[in-house]
């Protein structure tokens, strides 16, 4: 999987994260659990943003393409 990010990839990842976290949060809200829709959306989007940032920073570490450490 390439680590280069385009705006389309970012929008798709955040959209799918919001959809999945929303489904889980809505289900938890309906069952009366403490972490409901808002909490799951916030945690899911924060995790997705952290992973997007990590993918973006991988390319800026200055190592050559054939390095063992590069994903």
Tab-separated table of C-alpha atoms in Angstrom:
chain	number	residue	atom	x	y	z
A	1	UNK	CA	0.000	0.000	0.000
A	2	UNK	CA	1.512	3.334	-1.008
A	3	UNK	CA	2.085	5.833	1.761
A	4	UNK	CA	1.596	8.918	-0.412
A	5	UNK	CA	-1.543	10.764	0.601
A	6	UNK	CA	-3.889	12.597	-1.724
A	7	UNK	CA	-6.913	14.642	-0.727
A	8	UNK	CA	-9.197	11.905	-2.040
A	9	UNK	CA	-7.535	9.285	0.179
A	10	UNK	CA	-7.776	11.558	3.222
A	11	UNK	CA	-11.468	12.283	2.622
A	12	UNK	CA	-12.288	8.600	2.072
A	13	UNK	CA	-10.435	7.510	5.224
A	14	UNK	CA	-12.074	10.180	7.390
A	15	UNK	CA	-15.485	9.497	5.857
A	16	UNK	CA	-15.288	5.752	6.461
A	17	UNK	CA	-14.018	6.377	9.978
A	18	UNK	CA	-16.940	8.695	10.721
A	19	UNK	CA	-19.401	6.174	9.267
A	20	UNK	CA	-18.053	3.203	11.248
A	21	UNK	CA	-17.613	5.150	14.488
A	22	UNK	CA	-21.103	6.599	14.035
A	23	UNK	CA	-22.648	3.159	13.622
A	24	UNK	CA	-20.876	1.835	16.712
A	25	UNK	CA	-21.690	4.955	18.714
A	26	UNK	CA	-25.348	4.918	17.712
A	27	UNK	CA	-25.630	1.276	18.744
A	28	UNK	CA	-24.025	2.017	22.121
A	29	UNK	CA	-26.297	5.047	22.569
A	30	UNK	CA	-29.388	2.944	21.926
A	31	UNK	CA	-28.295	0.348	24.491
A	32	UNK	CA	-27.644	3.014	27.132
A	33	UNK	CA	-23.872	2.628	27.437
A	34	UNK	CA	-21.850	5.552	28.702
A	35	UNK	CA	-19.671	6.044	25.598
A	36	UNK	CA	-22.179	6.889	22.908
A	37	UNK	CA	-22.265	8.544	19.516
A	38	UNK	CA	-20.265	11.703	20.238
A	39	UNK	CA	-17.543	9.906	22.169
A	40	UNK	CA	-17.040	7.251	19.510
A	41	UNK	CA	-16.965	9.846	16.733
A	42	UNK	CA	-14.367	11.929	18.542
A	43	UNK	CA	-12.142	8.978	19.421
A	44	UNK	CA	-12.430	7.435	15.957
A	45	UNK	CA	-11.631	10.665	14.129
A	46	UNK	CA	-8.724	11.445	16.476
A	47	UNK	CA	-7.249	7.993	15.824
A	48	UNK	CA	-7.719	8.366	12.063
A	49	UNK	CA	-6.040	11.779	12.087
A	50	UNK	CA	-3.125	10.381	14.088
A	51	UNK	CA	-2.646	7.581	11.537
A	52	UNK	CA	-2.899	10.031	8.618
A	53	UNK	CA	-0.247	12.169	10.258
A	54	UNK	CA	1.985	9.125	10.767
A	55	UNK	CA	1.589	8.160	7.084
A	56	UNK	CA	2.427	11.716	6.044
A	57	UNK	CA	5.514	11.880	8.272
A	58	UNK	CA	6.920	8.540	7.036
A	59	UNK	CA	7.820	10.174	3.713
A	60	UNK	CA	9.618	13.099	5.350
A	61	UNK	CA	12.191	11.185	7.405
A	62	UNK	CA	15.001	11.517	4.821
A	63	UNK	CA	15.776	7.817	4.409
A	64	UNK	CA	16.339	6.321	0.938
A	65	UNK	CA	13.548	4.338	-0.742
A	66	UNK	CA	15.333	0.968	-0.362
A	67	UNK	CA	15.999	1.436	3.357
A	68	UNK	CA	14.998	-1.396	5.667
A	69	UNK	CA	13.045	0.977	7.920
A	70	UNK	CA	10.810	2.454	5.194
A	71	UNK	CA	7.401	0.844	4.990
